[in-house]
Amino acid sequence: MANMDGKSLLSPKNSIPIPPPSPQSAATGYPCEYVVMNNLAPRRRSSCVPTATRDLWERLFNEGYKADVRINTDNSGIVYAHSNIIAVASPVLGGMLKQANRSNRWRSISIFGVPHDAVRVFIRFLYSSCYENEEMKEFVLHLLVLSHVYAVPHLKHECEQKLELGLLTIDNVVDVFQLALLCDAPRLSLICHRKILKNFKTVSESEGWKAMKQSHPILEKELLESMIEEENSKKERIRKMNEKEVYLQLYDAMEALVHICRDGCRTIGPHDKDFKANQQPCRYTSCKGLELLVRHFAGCKLRAPGGCAHCKRMWQLLELHSRLCADPSSCRVPLCRNFRQRLAKQSKKDEIRWTILVEKILKTRGIGIAPCFRPL
């Protein structure tokens, strides 16, 4: 098969199609390969605005030079602004300005429901992203609402950060929690929720809680349910920690028992053990207590199961050891082989109970079989 020029389309030279041209970078207009090779890729912006520039925007706001917007506030207050600036900074304000009535060169919009000074701080932030610390401290909740309603995310983030870093207190945590839910601030609402649960007794006596109880009883009910759930979780964690401690103590007692019967410790051990006067201190924490229990068991006259409480405990430890032991035939712990032979005669209920106990002990230690129970 031939093409228009008489050259074969299946020839080796023409078997690979010509690649398309390299895409161009939208930021530079150069081909992407050229951008990468010459390090022309756009970089992240960094703010290097000099103080003089910020002061210039501050003056423009404070002096209202050629302002064309009147913002009506509570108590007949007015804040003057420039429509181009606030419309770019806030799309919501931009939409309001498009619908606002014009009188000569002036457009009028209204921001009610918050103090006049809070509106002034808000509009000032749209110009220079600046504020006074005292004003932020006083109007942080109003600014949080304004930044959410008028879609100014950088001011909203600033308010959330200031609250997280110190302006959130026991007295205002309930109010902030409600505002965080309304203003779609999940991180702030979570921090408030944790603070309420942590200081529930004090918070439940605050004025904010009483006001919430009247205005939002459902929210109060949810917080009470969360508190109950938190208390139950705390009790469950404590129970599991105590249970884990018991399993660790049982495992340590099993190791100490094997240590006493196989190696000997201090003045107690197998009959063929030669005790030295200057022995190293024992590394098993349960060894001393278990040594006293073994001595009592050896000399007690009520040694039968169900008699002496100490002996009953010793019988249980011996049976637990037999269930953990990997080689009863060569084990030097007393009665290990006897207990293993009695397993077939036990009831199914007792067998399940002991099996669960052994599994939990080994699981707590994170092992399949205790090293001390492996054959030497």
CSV table of C-alpha atoms in Angstrom, one decimal:
chain,number,residue,atom,x,y,z
A,1,MET,CA,0.0,0.0,0.0
A,2,ALA,CA,1.4,3.4,-0.9
A,3,ASN,CA,0.6,7.0,0.0
A,4,MET,CA,0.2,10.0,-2.2
A,5,ASP,CA,4.0,10.5,-2.5
A,6,GLY,CA,4.5,6.9,-3.5
A,7,LYS,CA,6.2,6.1,-0.1
A,8,SER,CA,5.1,3.0,1.8
A,9,LEU,CA,3.2,3.7,5.0
A,10,LEU,CA,4.5,0.4,6.3
A,11,SER,CA,8.1,1.2,5.9
A,12,PRO,CA,10.3,1.1,9.1
A,13,LYS,CA,10.8,4.8,8.9
A,14,ASN,CA,7.1,5.6,8.8
A,15,SER,CA,5.8,2.9,11.1
A,16,ILE,CA,5.9,5.2,14.2
A,17,PRO,CA,3.6,8.2,14.0
A,18,ILE,CA,5.0,11.7,14.6
A,19,PRO,CA,4.3,12.7,18.2
A,20,PRO,CA,2.1,15.8,18.9
A,21,PRO,CA,3.8,19.0,20.0
A,22,SER,CA,4.6,19.4,23.7
A,23,PRO,CA,1.9,21.1,25.7
A,24,GLN,CA,2.5,24.7,26.8
A,25,SER,CA,2.5,25.9,30.3
A,26,ALA,CA,-0.5,28.0,31.1
A,27,ALA,CA,1.5,30.2,33.5
A,28,THR,CA,4.5,31.0,31.2
A,29,GLY,CA,3.4,30.3,27.6
A,30,TYR,CA,6.5,28.2,27.0
A,31,PRO,CA,6.5,24.4,26.2
A,32,CYS,CA,6.5,22.3,29.4
A,33,GLU,CA,9.9,20.8,28.6
A,34,TYR,CA,11.4,24.2,28.2
A,35,VAL,CA,9.8,25.3,31.5
A,36,VAL,CA,11.3,22.4,33.4
A,37,MET,CA,14.7,22.6,31.8
A,38,ASN,CA,15.0,26.3,32.5
A,39,ASN,CA,13.4,26.3,35.9
A,40,LEU,CA,10.5,28.6,34.9
A,41,ALA,CA,7.8,26.7,36.7
A,42,PRO,CA,5.6,29.0,38.7
A,43,ARG,CA,6.4,29.1,42.4
A,44,ARG,CA,4.2,29.4,45.5
A,45,ARG,CA,3.4,33.0,46.3
A,46,SER,CA,5.0,34.6,49.4
A,47,SER,CA,3.7,37.8,51.0
A,48,CYS,CA,6.3,40.6,51.0
A,49,VAL,CA,4.0,43.5,51.4
A,50,PRO,CA,5.9,46.4,52.9
A,51,THR,CA,4.5,48.4,55.8
A,52,ALA,CA,4.1,51.5,53.7
A,53,THR,CA,1.7,49.6,51.4
A,54,ARG,CA,-0.4,48.4,54.2
A,55,ASP,CA,-0.5,51.9,55.7
A,56,LEU,CA,-1.7,53.2,52.3
A,57,TRP,CA,-4.6,50.8,52.3
A,58,GLU,CA,-5.3,51.8,56.0
A,59,ARG,CA,-5.4,55.5,55.0
A,60,LEU,CA,-7.7,54.7,52.1
A,61,PHE,CA,-10.2,53.1,54.4
A,62,ASN,CA,-9.9,55.5,57.3
A,63,GLU,CA,-10.1,58.7,55.1
A,64,GLY,CA,-12.7,57.2,52.7
A,65,TYR,CA,-11.2,59.0,49.8
A,66,LYS,CA,-13.6,58.8,46.9
A,67,ALA,CA,-15.7,56.2,48.7
A,68,ASP,CA,-18.9,55.2,46.9
A,69,VAL,CA,-20.6,52.9,49.4
A,70,ARG,CA,-22.5,53.6,52.6
A,71,ILE,CA,-22.8,50.6,54.9
A,72,ASN,CA,-25.6,51.1,57.4
A,73,THR,CA,-25.1,49.4,60.8
A,74,ASP,CA,-26.9,49.2,64.1
A,75,ASN,CA,-27.7,52.4,66.1
A,76,SER,CA,-27.7,54.4,62.9
A,77,GLY,CA,-24.0,54.0,62.3
A,78,ILE,CA,-22.4,54.3,58.8
A,79,VAL,CA,-19.2,52.8,57.5
A,80,TYR,CA,-17.8,54.2,54.2
A,81,ALA,CA,-16.1,51.9,51.7
A,82,HIS,CA,-15.1,51.5,48.1
A,83,SER,CA,-17.3,49.2,46.0
A,84,ASN,CA,-14.5,47.7,43.9
A,85,ILE,CA,-12.4,46.7,46.9
A,86,ILE,CA,-15.2,45.1,49.0
A,87,ALA,CA,-16.7,43.4,46.0
A,88,VAL,CA,-13.4,41.7,45.2
A,89,ALA,CA,-12.8,40.8,48.8
A,90,SER,CA,-16.3,39.4,49.4
A,91,PRO,CA,-18.4,37.9,46.6
A,92,VAL,CA,-21.5,38.2,48.8
A,93,LEU,CA,-21.0,41.9,49.3
A,94,GLY,CA,-20.4,42.2,45.5
A,95,GLY,CA,-23.8,40.6,44.9
A,96,MET,CA,-25.4,43.0,47.4
A,97,LEU,CA,-23.8,46.0,45.6
A,98,LYS,CA,-25.2,44.9,42.2
A,99,GLN,CA,-28.7,45.0,43.7
A,100,ALA,CA,-28.2,48.1,45.8
A,101,ASN,CA,-30.0,51.4,45.1
A,102,ARG,CA,-27.8,54.2,43.7
A,103,SER,CA,-28.2,57.8,44.8
A,104,ASN,CA,-25.9,60.0,42.9
A,105,ARG,CA,-22.5,58.3,43.3
A,106,TRP,CA,-23.5,56.4,46.5
A,107,ARG,CA,-24.7,52.9,46.9
A,108,SER,CA,-26.2,51.8,50.2
A,109,ILE,CA,-26.2,48.4,51.8
A,110,SER,CA,-26.9,47.3,55.4
A,111,ILE,CA,-25.2,45.0,57.9
A,112,PHE,CA,-27.3,44.6,61.0
A,113,GLY,CA,-27.3,42.3,64.0
A,114,VAL,CA,-23.7,43.0,65.1
A,115,PRO,CA,-22.1,46.1,66.7
A,116,HIS,CA,-21.1,49.0,64.6
A,117,ASP,CA,-17.5,48.7,65.6
A,118,ALA,CA,-17.4,45.0,64.6
A,119,VAL,CA,-18.6,45.9,61.1
A,120,ARG,CA,-15.9,48.6,60.9
A,121,VAL,CA,-13.2,46.0,62.0
A,122,PHE,CA,-14.6,43.6,59.4
A,123,ILE,CA,-14.5,46.2,56.5
A,124,ARG,CA,-11.0,47.3,57.5
A,125,PHE,CA,-9.8,43.7,57.3
A,126,LEU,CA,-11.1,43.6,53.7
A,127,TYR,CA,-8.8,46.4,52.8
A,128,SER,CA,-5.5,45.6,54.6
A,129,SER,CA,-6.0,42.2,56.4
A,130,CYS,CA,-5.1,44.0,59.6
A,131,TYR,CA,-6.8,44.4,62.9
A,132,GLU,CA,-6.0,45.4,66.5
A,133,ASN,CA,-5.5,42.6,69.0
A,134,GLU,CA,-8.0,44.2,71.4
A,135,GLU,CA,-10.6,44.5,68.7
A,136,MET,CA,-10.1,40.9,67.7
A,137,LYS,CA,-10.5,39.9,71.4
A,138,GLU,CA,-13.7,41.9,71.8
A,139,PHE,CA,-15.4,41.0,68.5
A,140,VAL,CA,-14.0,37.6,67.6
A,141,LEU,CA,-17.4,35.9,67.6
A,142,HIS,CA,-19.0,38.7,65.5
A,143,LEU,CA,-16.1,38.5,63.1
A,144,LEU,CA,-16.5,34.8,62.8
A,145,VAL,CA,-20.1,35.2,61.9
A,146,LEU,CA,-19.4,38.0,59.4
A,147,SER,CA,-16.6,36.1,57.7
A,148,HIS,CA,-18.9,33.1,57.2
A,149,VAL,CA,-21.9,35.0,56.1
A,150,TYR,CA,-20.0,37.2,53.6
A,151,ALA,CA,-17.6,34.5,52.5
A,152,VAL,CA,-14.2,35.8,53.7
A,153,PRO,CA,-12.3,32.6,54.3
A,154,HIS,CA,-9.0,34.1,55.4
A,155,LEU,CA,-10.7,36.1,58.2
A,156,LYS,CA,-12.7,33.1,59.2
A,157,HIS,CA,-9.5,31.1,59.5
A,158,GLU,CA,-7.9,33.9,61.5
A,159,CYS,CA,-10.9,33.9,64.0
A,160,GLU,CA,-10.8,30.1,64.4
A,161,GLN,CA,-7.1,30.2,65.1
A,162,LYS,CA,-7.4,33.0,67.6
A,163,LEU,CA,-10.1,31.1,69.5
A,164,GLU,CA,-8.1,27.9,69.4
A,165,LEU,CA,-5.0,29.6,70.7
A,166,GLY,CA,-6.5,31.4,73.7
A,167,LEU,CA,-9.7,33.2,73.2
A,168,LEU,CA,-11.8,30.1,73.8
A,169,THR,CA,-12.7,30.0,77.5
A,170,ILE,CA,-15.0,28.1,79.9
A,171,ASP,CA,-17.4,31.1,79.8
A,172,ASN,CA,-17.8,31.3,76.0
A,173,VAL,CA,-17.2,27.7,74.9
A,174,VAL,CA,-20.9,27.0,74.6
A,175,ASP,CA,-21.5,30.1,72.5
A,176,VAL,CA,-18.5,29.3,70.3
A,177,PHE,CA,-19.7,25.7,69.9
A,178,GLN,CA,-23.1,26.8,68.7
A,179,LEU,CA,-21.5,29.4,66.3
A,180,ALA,CA,-19.0,26.8,65.0
A,181,LEU,CA,-21.9,24.5,64.1
A,182,LEU,CA,-23.8,27.3,62.4
A,183,CYS,CA,-20.7,28.7,60.6
A,184,ASP,CA,-19.4,25.3,59.3
A,185,ALA,CA,-16.2,25.2,61.3
A,186,PRO,CA,-15.8,21.5,62.1
A,187,ARG,CA,-12.3,21.7,63.7
A,188,LEU,CA,-13.4,24.5,66.0
A,189,SER,CA,-16.7,22.7,66.9
A,190,LEU,CA,-14.6,19.5,67.7
A,191,ILE,CA,-12.3,21.5,70.0
A,192,CYS,CA,-15.3,23.1,71.8
A,193,HIS,CA,-17.0,19.7,72.2
A,194,ARG,CA,-13.9,18.2,73.8
A,195,LYS,CA,-13.5,21.3,76.1
A,196,ILE,CA,-17.1,21.0,77.2
A,197,LEU,CA,-16.8,17.3,78.0
A,198,LYS,CA,-13.5,17.8,79.8
A,199,ASN,CA,-14.9,20.6,82.0
A,200,PHE,CA,-18.6,19.5,82.0
A,201,LYS,CA,-19.4,20.3,85.6
A,202,THR,CA,-18.2,23.9,85.3
A,203,VAL,CA,-19.5,24.5,81.8
A,204,SER,CA,-23.0,23.2,82.7
A,205,GLU,CA,-23.2,25.9,85.4
A,206,SER,CA,-22.3,28.8,83.0
A,207,GLU,CA,-24.7,31.3,81.6
A,208,GLY,CA,-24.0,30.1,78.1
A,209,TRP,CA,-25.3,26.6,79.0
A,210,LYS,CA,-28.4,28.0,80.6
A,211,ALA,CA,-29.1,30.1,77.5
A,212,MET,CA,-28.5,27.1,75.2
A,213,LYS,CA,-30.9,25.0,77.4
A,214,GLN,CA,-33.7,27.5,76.7
A,215,SER,CA,-33.0,28.1,73.0
A,216,HIS,CA,-31.6,24.8,71.8
A,217,PRO,CA,-32.8,22.0,74.1
A,218,ILE,CA,-32.0,19.3,71.4
A,219,LEU,CA,-28.3,20.4,71.4
A,220,GLU,CA,-28.2,20.2,75.2
A,221,LYS,CA,-29.6,16.7,75.0
A,222,GLU,CA,-27.0,15.7,72.4
A,223,LEU,CA,-24.2,17.1,74.7
A,224,LEU,CA,-25.6,15.2,77.7
A,225,GLU,CA,-25.6,12.0,75.6
A,226,SER,CA,-22.1,12.6,74.5
A,227,MET,CA,-21.1,13.1,78.1
A,228,ILE,CA,-22.6,9.8,79.1
A,229,GLU,CA,-20.9,8.1,76.2
A,230,GLU,CA,-17.6,9.6,77.2
A,231,GLU,CA,-18.0,8.4,80.8
A,232,ASN,CA,-18.8,4.9,79.6
A,233,SER,CA,-15.8,4.9,77.3
A,234,LYS,CA,-13.6,6.1,80.1
A,235,LYS,CA,-14.8,3.4,82.4
A,236,GLU,CA,-14.3,0.8,79.6
A,237,ARG,CA,-10.7,2.0,79.0
A,238,ILE,CA,-10.0,1.8,82.8
A,239,ARG,CA,-11.5,-1.7,82.9
A,240,LYS,CA,-9.4,-2.9,80.0
A,241,MET,CA,-6.3,-1.4,81.5
A,242,ASN,CA,-6.9,-3.1,84.8
A,243,GLU,CA,-7.7,-6.4,83.0
A,244,LYS,CA,-4.5,-6.1,81.0
A,245,GLU,CA,-2.5,-5.5,84.2
A,246,VAL,CA,-4.0,-8.7,85.8
A,247,TYR,CA,-3.0,-10.7,82.7
A,248,LEU,CA,0.5,-9.3,82.8
A,249,GLN,CA,0.8,-10.2,86.5
A,250,LEU,CA,-0.4,-13.7,85.8
A,251,TYR,CA,2.2,-14.1,83.0
A,252,ASP,CA,4.9,-12.8,85.3
A,253,ALA,CA,3.8,-15.3,88.0
A,254,MET,CA,4.0,-18.1,85.5
A,255,GLU,CA,7.6,-17.1,84.5
A,256,ALA,CA,8.5,-16.8,88.2
A,257,LEU,CA,7.1,-20.2,88.9
A,258,VAL,CA,9.1,-21.8,86.2
A,259,HIS,CA,12.2,-19.9,87.4
A,260,ILE,CA,11.8,-21.2,91.0
A,261,CYS,CA,11.2,-24.8,90.0
A,262,ARG,CA,13.7,-25.0,87.2
A,263,ASP,CA,16.6,-22.7,88.2
A,264,GLY,CA,15.9,-21.9,91.8
A,265,CYS,CA,15.8,-18.4,93.4
A,266,ARG,CA,17.5,-17.2,96.6
A,267,THR,CA,16.8,-20.0,99.1
A,268,ILE,CA,14.1,-22.0,97.3
A,269,GLY,CA,14.4,-24.2,94.2
A,270,PRO,CA,14.9,-27.8,93.1
A,271,HIS,CA,16.5,-30.3,95.5
A,272,ASP,CA,19.6,-30.6,93.4
A,273,LYS,CA,20.2,-26.9,93.2
A,274,ASP,CA,23.4,-25.6,94.8
A,275,PHE,CA,22.6,-22.1,96.2
A,276,LYS,CA,25.4,-19.6,96.4
A,277,ALA,CA,25.8,-17.0,99.1
A,278,ASN,CA,26.3,-14.1,96.7
A,279,GLN,CA,23.5,-14.6,94.2
A,280,GLN,CA,22.4,-11.9,91.7
A,281,PRO,CA,19.1,-10.1,92.5
A,282,CYS,CA,16.1,-11.8,91.0
A,283,ARG,CA,14.7,-10.1,87.9
A,284,TYR,CA,11.1,-11.4,88.3
A,285,THR,CA,8.9,-9.0,90.2
A,286,SER,CA,6.5,-11.8,91.3
A,287,CYS,CA,9.2,-14.1,92.6
A,288,LYS,CA,9.3,-13.0,96.2
A,289,GLY,CA,5.5,-13.2,96.7
A,290,LEU,CA,5.3,-16.5,94.8
A,291,GLU,CA,8.2,-17.9,97.0
A,292,LEU,CA,6.1,-17.2,100.1
A,293,LEU,CA,3.1,-18.8,98.5
A,294,VAL,CA,5.1,-22.0,97.6
A,295,ARG,CA,6.4,-22.3,101.1
A,296,HIS,CA,2.9,-21.9,102.5
A,297,PHE,CA,1.6,-24.5,100.1
A,298,ALA,CA,4.3,-27.0,101.1
A,299,GLY,CA,3.5,-26.8,104.8
A,300,CYS,CA,-0.3,-26.1,104.8
A,301,LYS,CA,-2.5,-28.7,106.4
A,302,LEU,CA,-5.6,-27.5,104.4
A,303,ARG,CA,-4.0,-27.9,101.1
A,304,ALA,CA,-7.0,-29.5,99.4
A,305,PRO,CA,-8.7,-27.4,96.8
A,306,GLY,CA,-11.5,-25.3,98.4
A,307,GLY,CA,-9.8,-25.3,101.8
A,308,CYS,CA,-7.2,-22.6,102.4
A,309,ALA,CA,-7.5,-19.4,100.2
A,310,HIS,CA,-3.8,-19.2,99.6
A,311,CYS,CA,-3.6,-22.9,98.7
A,312,LYS,CA,-6.6,-22.4,96.3
A,313,ARG,CA,-4.7,-19.7,94.6
A,314,MET,CA,-1.7,-21.9,94.3
A,315,TRP,CA,-3.7,-24.7,92.8
A,316,GLN,CA,-5.1,-22.3,90.2
A,317,LEU,CA,-1.5,-21.1,89.3
A,318,LEU,CA,-0.4,-24.7,88.9
A,319,GLU,CA,-3.3,-25.5,86.6
A,320,LEU,CA,-2.7,-22.3,84.6
A,321,HIS,CA,0.9,-23.3,84.2
A,322,SER,CA,0.0,-26.8,82.9
A,323,ARG,CA,-2.2,-25.2,80.2
A,324,LEU,CA,0.7,-22.9,79.1
A,325,CYS,CA,3.4,-25.5,79.3
A,326,ALA,CA,4.7,-26.8,76.0
A,327,ASP,CA,6.4,-30.0,77.3
A,328,PRO,CA,4.7,-31.4,80.5
A,329,SER,CA,6.7,-34.6,80.3
A,330,SER,CA,10.0,-32.9,81.1
A,331,CYS,CA,8.6,-30.0,83.1
A,332,ARG,CA,10.0,-29.5,86.6
A,333,VAL,CA,7.0,-27.6,88.0
A,334,PRO,CA,5.1,-29.9,90.4
A,335,LEU,CA,1.9,-31.6,89.2
A,336,CYS,CA,2.2,-30.2,85.7
A,337,ARG,CA,1.8,-33.6,84.1
A,338,ASN,CA,-1.1,-34.5,86.5
A,339,PHE,CA,-3.1,-31.4,85.6
A,340,ARG,CA,-2.6,-32.1,81.9
A,341,GLN,CA,-3.9,-35.6,82.3
A,342,ARG,CA,-7.0,-34.3,84.1
A,343,LEU,CA,-8.0,-32.0,81.2
A,344,ALA,CA,-10.1,-34.6,79.5
A,345,LYS,CA,-12.2,-35.1,82.7
A,346,GLN,CA,-13.1,-31.3,83.1
A,347,SER,CA,-16.5,-30.0,82.1
A,348,LYS,CA,-16.8,-28.1,78.8
A,349,LYS,CA,-17.6,-24.9,80.7
A,350,ASP,CA,-14.4,-25.0,82.7
A,351,GLU,CA,-12.4,-25.9,79.6
A,352,ILE,CA,-13.8,-22.9,77.7
A,353,ARG,CA,-13.1,-20.6,80.7
A,354,TRP,CA,-9.4,-21.7,80.9
A,355,THR,CA,-8.9,-21.6,77.2
A,356,ILE,CA,-10.1,-17.9,77.1
A,357,LEU,CA,-7.9,-17.0,80.0
A,358,VAL,CA,-4.8,-18.6,78.3
A,359,GLU,CA,-5.6,-16.8,75.0
A,360,LYS,CA,-5.9,-13.4,76.7
A,361,ILE,CA,-2.7,-13.8,78.7
A,362,LEU,CA,-0.7,-14.7,75.5
A,363,LYS,CA,-2.5,-12.0,73.5
A,364,THR,CA,-1.7,-9.3,76.1
A,365,ARG,CA,2.0,-10.3,75.8
A,366,GLY,CA,1.7,-10.4,72.0
A,367,ILE,CA,3.2,-13.9,71.8
A,368,GLY,CA,2.1,-17.3,70.6
A,369,ILE,CA,3.8,-19.3,73.3
A,370,ALA,CA,5.7,-18.1,76.4
A,371,PRO,CA,9.5,-18.5,76.0
A,372,CYS,CA,9.9,-19.9,79.5
A,373,PHE,CA,7.6,-22.8,78.6
A,374,ARG,CA,9.6,-24.0,75.6
A,375,PRO,CA,11.7,-27.1,76.1
A,376,LEU,CA,15.3,-26.5,76.9
